[in-house]
Coordinates of C-alpha atoms in Angstrom, one line a residue:
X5 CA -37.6 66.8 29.3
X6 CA -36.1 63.9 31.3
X7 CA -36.8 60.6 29.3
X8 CA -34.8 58.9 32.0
X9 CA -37.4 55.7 33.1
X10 CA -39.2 55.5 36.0
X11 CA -36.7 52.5 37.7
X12 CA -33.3 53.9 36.3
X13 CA -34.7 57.6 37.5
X14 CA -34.8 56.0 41.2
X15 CA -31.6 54.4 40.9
X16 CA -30.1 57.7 40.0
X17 CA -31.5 59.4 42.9
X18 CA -31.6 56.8 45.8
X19 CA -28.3 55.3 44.8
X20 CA -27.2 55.4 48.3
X21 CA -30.7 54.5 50.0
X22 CA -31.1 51.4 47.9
X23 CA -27.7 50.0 49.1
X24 CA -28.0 50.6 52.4
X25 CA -31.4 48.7 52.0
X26 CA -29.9 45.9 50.3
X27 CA -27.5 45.7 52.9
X28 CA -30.4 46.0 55.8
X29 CA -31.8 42.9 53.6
X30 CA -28.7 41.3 53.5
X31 CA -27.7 41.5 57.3
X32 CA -31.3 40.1 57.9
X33 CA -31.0 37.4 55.6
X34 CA -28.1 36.4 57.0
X35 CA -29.5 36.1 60.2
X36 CA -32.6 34.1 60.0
X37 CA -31.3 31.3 56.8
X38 CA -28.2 30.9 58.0
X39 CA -28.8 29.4 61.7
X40 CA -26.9 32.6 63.1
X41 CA -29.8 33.6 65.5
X42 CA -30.2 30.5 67.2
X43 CA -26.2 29.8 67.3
X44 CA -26.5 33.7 69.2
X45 CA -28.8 32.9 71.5
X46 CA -27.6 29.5 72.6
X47 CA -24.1 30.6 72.5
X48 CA -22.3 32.0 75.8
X49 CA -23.0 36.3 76.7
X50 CA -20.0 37.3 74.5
X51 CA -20.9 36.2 71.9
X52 CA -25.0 37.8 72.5
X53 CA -23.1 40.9 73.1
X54 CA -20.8 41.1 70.1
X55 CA -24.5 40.3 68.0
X56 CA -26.0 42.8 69.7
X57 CA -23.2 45.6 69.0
X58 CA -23.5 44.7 65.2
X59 CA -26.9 44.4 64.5
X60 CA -27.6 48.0 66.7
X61 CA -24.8 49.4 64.3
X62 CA -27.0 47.9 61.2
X63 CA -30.2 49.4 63.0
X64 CA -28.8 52.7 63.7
X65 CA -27.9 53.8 59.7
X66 CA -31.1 51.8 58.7
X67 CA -32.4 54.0 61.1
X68 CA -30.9 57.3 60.2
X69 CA -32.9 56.2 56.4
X70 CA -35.9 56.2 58.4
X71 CA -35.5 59.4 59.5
X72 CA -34.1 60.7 56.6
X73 CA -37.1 60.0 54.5
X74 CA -39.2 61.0 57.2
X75 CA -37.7 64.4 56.9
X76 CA -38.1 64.5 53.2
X77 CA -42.4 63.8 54.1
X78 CA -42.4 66.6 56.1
X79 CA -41.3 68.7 54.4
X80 CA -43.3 67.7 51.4
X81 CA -46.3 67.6 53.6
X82 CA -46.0 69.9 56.1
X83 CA -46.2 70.1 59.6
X84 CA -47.5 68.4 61.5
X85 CA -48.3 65.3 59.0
X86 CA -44.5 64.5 58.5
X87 CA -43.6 64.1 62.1
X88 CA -46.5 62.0 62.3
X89 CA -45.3 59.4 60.0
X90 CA -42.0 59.2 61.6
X91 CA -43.9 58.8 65.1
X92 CA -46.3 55.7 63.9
X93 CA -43.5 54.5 62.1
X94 CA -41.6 54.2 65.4
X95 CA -44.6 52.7 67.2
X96 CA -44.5 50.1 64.8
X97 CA -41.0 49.2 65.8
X98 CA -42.3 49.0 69.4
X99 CA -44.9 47.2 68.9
X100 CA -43.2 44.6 67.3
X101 CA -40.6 44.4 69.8
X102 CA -42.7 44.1 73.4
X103 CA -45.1 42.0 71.0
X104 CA -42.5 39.5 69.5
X105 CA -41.3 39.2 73.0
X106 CA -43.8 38.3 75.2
X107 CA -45.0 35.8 72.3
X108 CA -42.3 34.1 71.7
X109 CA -39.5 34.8 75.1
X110 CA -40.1 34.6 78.7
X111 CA -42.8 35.8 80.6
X112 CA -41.9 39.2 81.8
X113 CA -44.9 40.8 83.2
X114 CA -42.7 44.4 83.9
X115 CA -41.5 44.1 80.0
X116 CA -44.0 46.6 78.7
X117 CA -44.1 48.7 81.9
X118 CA -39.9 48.8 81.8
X119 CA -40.3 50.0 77.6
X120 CA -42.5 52.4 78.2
X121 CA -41.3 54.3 81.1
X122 CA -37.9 54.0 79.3
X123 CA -39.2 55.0 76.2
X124 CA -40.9 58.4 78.5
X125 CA -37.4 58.8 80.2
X126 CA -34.7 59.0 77.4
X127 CA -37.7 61.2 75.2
X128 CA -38.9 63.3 77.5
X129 CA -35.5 63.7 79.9
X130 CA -32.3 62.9 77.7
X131 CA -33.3 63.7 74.3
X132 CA -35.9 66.9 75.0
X133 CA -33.3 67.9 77.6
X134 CA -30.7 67.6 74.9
X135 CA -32.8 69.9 72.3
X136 CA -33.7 72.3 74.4
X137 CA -29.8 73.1 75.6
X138 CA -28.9 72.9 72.2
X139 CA -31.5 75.8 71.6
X140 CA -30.3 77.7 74.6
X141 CA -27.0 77.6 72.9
X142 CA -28.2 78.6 69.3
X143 CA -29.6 81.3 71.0
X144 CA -26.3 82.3 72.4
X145 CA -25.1 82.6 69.3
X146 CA -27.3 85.4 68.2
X147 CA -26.4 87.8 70.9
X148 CA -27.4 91.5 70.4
X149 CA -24.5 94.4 70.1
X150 CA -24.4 95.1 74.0
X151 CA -23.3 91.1 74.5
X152 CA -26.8 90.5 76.6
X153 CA -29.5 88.4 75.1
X154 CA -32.9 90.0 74.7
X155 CA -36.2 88.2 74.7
X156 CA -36.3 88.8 70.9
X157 CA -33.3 86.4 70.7
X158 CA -34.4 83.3 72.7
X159 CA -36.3 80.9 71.1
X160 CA -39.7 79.0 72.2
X161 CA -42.1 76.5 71.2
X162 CA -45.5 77.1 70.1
X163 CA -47.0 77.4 73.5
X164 CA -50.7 76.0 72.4
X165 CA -49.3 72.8 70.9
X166 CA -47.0 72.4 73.6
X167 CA -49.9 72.5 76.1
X168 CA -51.9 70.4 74.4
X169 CA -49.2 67.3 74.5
X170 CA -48.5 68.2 77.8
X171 CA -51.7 68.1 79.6
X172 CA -52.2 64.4 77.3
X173 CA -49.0 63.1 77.7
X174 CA -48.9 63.9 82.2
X175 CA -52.6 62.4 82.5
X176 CA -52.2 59.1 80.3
X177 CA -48.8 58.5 82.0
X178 CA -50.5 59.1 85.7
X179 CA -53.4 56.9 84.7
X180 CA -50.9 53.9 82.9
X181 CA -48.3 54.1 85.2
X182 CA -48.9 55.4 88.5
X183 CA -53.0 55.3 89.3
X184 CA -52.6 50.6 89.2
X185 CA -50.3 51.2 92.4
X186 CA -52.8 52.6 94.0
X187 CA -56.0 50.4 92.9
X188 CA -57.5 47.8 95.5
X189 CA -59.0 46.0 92.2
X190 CA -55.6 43.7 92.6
X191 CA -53.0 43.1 94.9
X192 CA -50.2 43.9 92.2
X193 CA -49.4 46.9 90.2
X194 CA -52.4 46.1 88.0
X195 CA -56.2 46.4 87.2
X196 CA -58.7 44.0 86.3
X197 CA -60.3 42.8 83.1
X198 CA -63.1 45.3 83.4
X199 CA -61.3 48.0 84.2
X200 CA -58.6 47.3 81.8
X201 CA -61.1 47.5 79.1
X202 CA -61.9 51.1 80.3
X203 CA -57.9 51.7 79.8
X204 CA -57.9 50.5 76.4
X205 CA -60.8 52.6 75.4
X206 CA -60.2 55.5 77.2
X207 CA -56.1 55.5 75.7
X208 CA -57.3 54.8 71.8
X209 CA -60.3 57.1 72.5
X210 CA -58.1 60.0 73.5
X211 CA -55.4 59.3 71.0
X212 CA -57.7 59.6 68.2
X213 CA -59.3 63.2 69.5
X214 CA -55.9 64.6 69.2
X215 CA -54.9 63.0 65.8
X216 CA -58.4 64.9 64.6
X217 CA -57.7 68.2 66.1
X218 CA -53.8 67.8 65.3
X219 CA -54.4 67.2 61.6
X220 CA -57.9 69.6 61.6
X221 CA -58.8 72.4 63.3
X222 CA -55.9 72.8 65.4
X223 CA -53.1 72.2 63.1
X224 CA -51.6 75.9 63.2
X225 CA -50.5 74.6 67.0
X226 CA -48.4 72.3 66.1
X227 CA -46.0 74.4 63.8
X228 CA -43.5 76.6 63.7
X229 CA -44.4 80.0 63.3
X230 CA -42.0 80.1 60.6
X231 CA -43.5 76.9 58.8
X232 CA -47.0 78.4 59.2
X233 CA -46.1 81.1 57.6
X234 CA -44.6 79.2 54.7
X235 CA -46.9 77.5 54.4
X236 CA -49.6 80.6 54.2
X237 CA -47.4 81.6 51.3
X238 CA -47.7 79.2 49.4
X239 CA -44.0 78.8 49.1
X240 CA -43.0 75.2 49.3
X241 CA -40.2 74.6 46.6
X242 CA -36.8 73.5 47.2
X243 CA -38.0 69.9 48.1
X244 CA -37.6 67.7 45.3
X245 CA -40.0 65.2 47.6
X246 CA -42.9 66.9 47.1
X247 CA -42.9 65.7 42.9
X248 CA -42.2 61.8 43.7
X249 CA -43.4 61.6 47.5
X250 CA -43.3 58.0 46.7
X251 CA -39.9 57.0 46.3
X252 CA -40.0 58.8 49.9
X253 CA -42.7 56.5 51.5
X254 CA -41.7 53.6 49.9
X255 CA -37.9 53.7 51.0
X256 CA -39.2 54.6 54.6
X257 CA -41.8 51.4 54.7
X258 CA -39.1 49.1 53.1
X259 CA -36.3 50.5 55.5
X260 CA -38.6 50.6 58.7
X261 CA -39.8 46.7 57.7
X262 CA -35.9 45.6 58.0
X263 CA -35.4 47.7 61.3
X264 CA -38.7 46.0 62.5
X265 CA -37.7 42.8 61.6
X266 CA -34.3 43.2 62.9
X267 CA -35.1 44.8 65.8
X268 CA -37.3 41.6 66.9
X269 CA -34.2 39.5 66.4
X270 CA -32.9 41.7 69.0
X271 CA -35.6 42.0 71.2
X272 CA -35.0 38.4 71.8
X273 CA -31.3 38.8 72.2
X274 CA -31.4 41.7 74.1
X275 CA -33.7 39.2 77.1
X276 CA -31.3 36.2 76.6
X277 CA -28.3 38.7 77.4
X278 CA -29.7 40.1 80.2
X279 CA -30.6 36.8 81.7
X280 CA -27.0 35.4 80.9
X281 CA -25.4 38.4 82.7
X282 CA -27.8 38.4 85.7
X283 CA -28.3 42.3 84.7
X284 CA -31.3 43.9 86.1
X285 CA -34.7 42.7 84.1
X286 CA -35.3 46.7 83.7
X287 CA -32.5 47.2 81.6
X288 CA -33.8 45.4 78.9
X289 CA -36.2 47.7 78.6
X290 CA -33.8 50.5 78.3
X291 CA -31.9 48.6 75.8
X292 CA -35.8 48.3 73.5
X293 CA -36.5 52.1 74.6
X294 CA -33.3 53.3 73.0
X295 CA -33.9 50.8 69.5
X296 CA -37.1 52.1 69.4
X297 CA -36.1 56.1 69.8
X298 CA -33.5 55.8 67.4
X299 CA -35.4 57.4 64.2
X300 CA -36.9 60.0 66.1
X301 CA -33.7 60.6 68.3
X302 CA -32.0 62.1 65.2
X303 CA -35.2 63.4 63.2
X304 CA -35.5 65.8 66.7
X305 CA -31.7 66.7 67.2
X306 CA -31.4 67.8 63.2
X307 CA -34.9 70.2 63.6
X308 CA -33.0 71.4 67.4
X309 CA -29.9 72.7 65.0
X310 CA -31.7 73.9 62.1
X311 CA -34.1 76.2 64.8
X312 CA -37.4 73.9 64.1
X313 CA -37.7 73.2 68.1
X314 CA -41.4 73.0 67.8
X315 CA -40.4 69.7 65.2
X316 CA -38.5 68.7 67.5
X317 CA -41.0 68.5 69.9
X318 CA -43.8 67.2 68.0
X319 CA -41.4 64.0 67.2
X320 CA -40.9 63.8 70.9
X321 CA -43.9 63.8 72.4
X322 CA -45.8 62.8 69.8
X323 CA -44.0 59.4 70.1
X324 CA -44.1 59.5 74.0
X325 CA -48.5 60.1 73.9
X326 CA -48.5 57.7 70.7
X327 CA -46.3 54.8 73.0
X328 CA -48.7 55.2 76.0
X329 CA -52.0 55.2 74.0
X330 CA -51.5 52.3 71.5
X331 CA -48.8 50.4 73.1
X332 CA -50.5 49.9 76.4
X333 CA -53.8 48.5 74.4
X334 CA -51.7 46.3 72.9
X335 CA -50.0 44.5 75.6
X336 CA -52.7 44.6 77.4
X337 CA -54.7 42.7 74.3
X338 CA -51.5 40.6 74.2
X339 CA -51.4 39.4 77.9
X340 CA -54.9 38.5 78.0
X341 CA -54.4 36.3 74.9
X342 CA -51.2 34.5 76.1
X343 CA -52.3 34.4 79.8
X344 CA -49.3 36.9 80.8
X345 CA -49.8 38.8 83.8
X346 CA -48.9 42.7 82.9
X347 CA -47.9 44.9 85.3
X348 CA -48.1 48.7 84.7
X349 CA -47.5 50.3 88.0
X350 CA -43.9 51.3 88.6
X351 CA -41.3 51.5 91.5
X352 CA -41.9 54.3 94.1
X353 CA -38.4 55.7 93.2
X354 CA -39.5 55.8 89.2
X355 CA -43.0 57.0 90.2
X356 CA -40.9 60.0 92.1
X357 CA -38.8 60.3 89.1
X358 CA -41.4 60.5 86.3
X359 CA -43.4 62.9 88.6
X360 CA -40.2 65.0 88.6
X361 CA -40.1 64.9 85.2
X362 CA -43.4 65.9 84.7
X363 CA -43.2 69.1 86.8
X364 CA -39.6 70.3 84.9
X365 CA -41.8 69.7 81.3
X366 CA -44.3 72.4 82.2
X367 CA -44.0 74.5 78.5
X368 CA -42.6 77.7 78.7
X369 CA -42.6 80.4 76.3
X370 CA -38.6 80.7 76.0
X371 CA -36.2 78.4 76.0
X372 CA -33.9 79.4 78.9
X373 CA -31.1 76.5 78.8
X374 CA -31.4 75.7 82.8
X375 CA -34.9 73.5 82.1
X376 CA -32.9 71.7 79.5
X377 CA -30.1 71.4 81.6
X378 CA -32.0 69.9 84.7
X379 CA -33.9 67.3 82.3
X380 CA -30.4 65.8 81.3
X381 CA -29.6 65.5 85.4
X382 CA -32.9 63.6 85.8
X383 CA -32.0 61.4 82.9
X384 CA -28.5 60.7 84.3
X385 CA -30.1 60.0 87.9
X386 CA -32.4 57.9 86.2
X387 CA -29.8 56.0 83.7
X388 CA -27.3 55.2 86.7
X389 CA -30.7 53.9 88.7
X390 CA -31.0 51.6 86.1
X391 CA -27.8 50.3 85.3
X392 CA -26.8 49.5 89.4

């Protein structure tokens, strides 16, 4: 029997977890006692860069704790509850950043509109794009005795689940992002009050029908057929998680309230920079996008190499549907409070683009490599669009 008590048993097994919280701690300490954050953003761009290079460095390993112990849910709870912590967990972050920023910076009434459509972008382009090669290429590896691949050695998602986020995620993102270019309610990319109401309702309505049927009924969709049947078995041992899941959530709460706190610190940075450098006022959003992603970003590559792509894919998208359902009610809540004109409609050339996007994301039931391959050239089109 282990006498070892409860706080010195923790220690022993989160040595490494608990210093790089500490450290998280530290780092944010640092920055809001000791008159560094305001010395950053009244100092010259050099010095906002070099703050922003460190603290992204801090974020990134508090970051790959997020995800780490976000893993650790998963697999104590199975899919697809333990992607969905990671995904809310991420929207948190996002929330806090777009939210901190148009309290508190200047009013940028694209802000939301840019961190969305970047957030859509890098997911759904760079980083799905990126998983799905990386399965074409596992694939590869598995070639039959005659040197060809056979259908039996490609890999695929499960094609229900799939469906299911994609017919969500393509109608919300029409509706949010390309339908208020269209509208005669206003003469900007925009709706009115009334029908903004409508928006919100309509986004938290449908996001909460698919949390019901993702966690009920329709579970089985969203898995692996290798987790589901696991999980039929009965055999889930080899996680030490599942006996002290709390250690787990409360070293993913503690770790994601320092990445949320720093990441507002940054949000603000991030806008002072651009503005310093006369840099385009979208890339700021690209900048949040990516803080934002960073969890999920290696949650989904580590599930792509061990052969979960259906994981992978449930991080993905689930944080793309979850960032245009809750995040757009939020701003939108926001901007009518502080009197800040939000703007959702985008730029013909990102309404082509994200259209584009859409069409290459139709599920398929292998993964070939080419769709995965053509994502990544829409994300580089769309990252060199951004940064000239």
């Amino acid at each position: 029997m282990d006498s070892t008590s409860p706080p010195q048993h923790l220690l022993r097994h989160n040595r490494r977890e608990l210093i790089t919280l500490a450290f998280g701690a530290g780092v944010l300490a640092l920055l809001n006692f000791s008159g560094m954050l305001p010395f950053l953003l009244e100092g010259k761009a050099a010095w906002i860069v070099a703050g922003l290079v460190l603290l992204g460095g801090v974020v990134v390993l508090l970051s790959q704790q997020v995800a780490n112990q976000a893993e650790l849910l998963a697999e104590a709870l199975g899919e697809p509850y333990g992607t969905l912590v990671l995904t809310l967990s991420v929207i948190v972050i996002e929330l806090s950043l777009i939210g901190s920023t148009m309290l508190a910076g200047e009013k940028n009434p694209t802000l939301a509109r840019d961190s969305m459509f970047s957030v859509l972008m890098i997911a759904l382009t760079g980083i799905t794009g990126l998983c799905m090669t990386l399965t074409s290429w596992l694939s590869k590896q598995r070639l039959g005795s005659d040197g060809y691949l056979s259908e039996e050695d490609l890999s695929g998602p499960n094609m229900a689940g799939s469906m299911v986020f994609y017919n969500l995620i393509s109608t919300m993102s029409v509706l949010v992002l390309i339908i208020p270019n269209f509208s005669t309610d206003t003469a900007e990319g925009n709706f009115s009050l009334p029908i903004n109401v409508v928006l919100t309702v309509v986004s938290v309505g449908v996001y909460s029908i698919f949390l019901a049927n993702q966690m009920g009924p329709y579970r089985c969709f969203f898995m692996d057929p290798s987790d589901r049947f696991t999980q039929q078995d009965g055999d889930i041992s080899g996680s030490a998680v599942i006996h002290r899941p709390w250690q787990a959530t409360g070293l993913l709460l503690l770790s994601l309230a320092v990445v949320v706190l720093i990441a507002e610190s940054m949000g603000l940075m991030i806008e002072r920079g651009v503005n310093e450098l006369n840099l385009p006022a979208s890339l700021g959003g690209v900048l949040v996008a990516m803080l934002i992603l960073m969890p999920e970003v290696l949650n989904a590559i580590r599930a792509t190499r061990r052969g979960q792509l259906q994981r992978a894919l449930n991080t993905l998208f689930g944080s793309v549907l979850a960032t245009i359902s809750l995040t757009v009610p939020a701003v939108l809540v926001i901007g009518e409070i502080t009197g800040t004109k939000v703007i959702l409609g985008l730029e013909p050339a990102a309404m082509v683009l994200l259209t584009l996007t859409l069409f290459l994301l139709r599920p398929h039931p292998k993964v070939l490599g080419s769709e995965g391959l053509m994502l990544l050239v829409v994300f580089l089109f769309w990252l060199v669009l951004e940064l000239i």
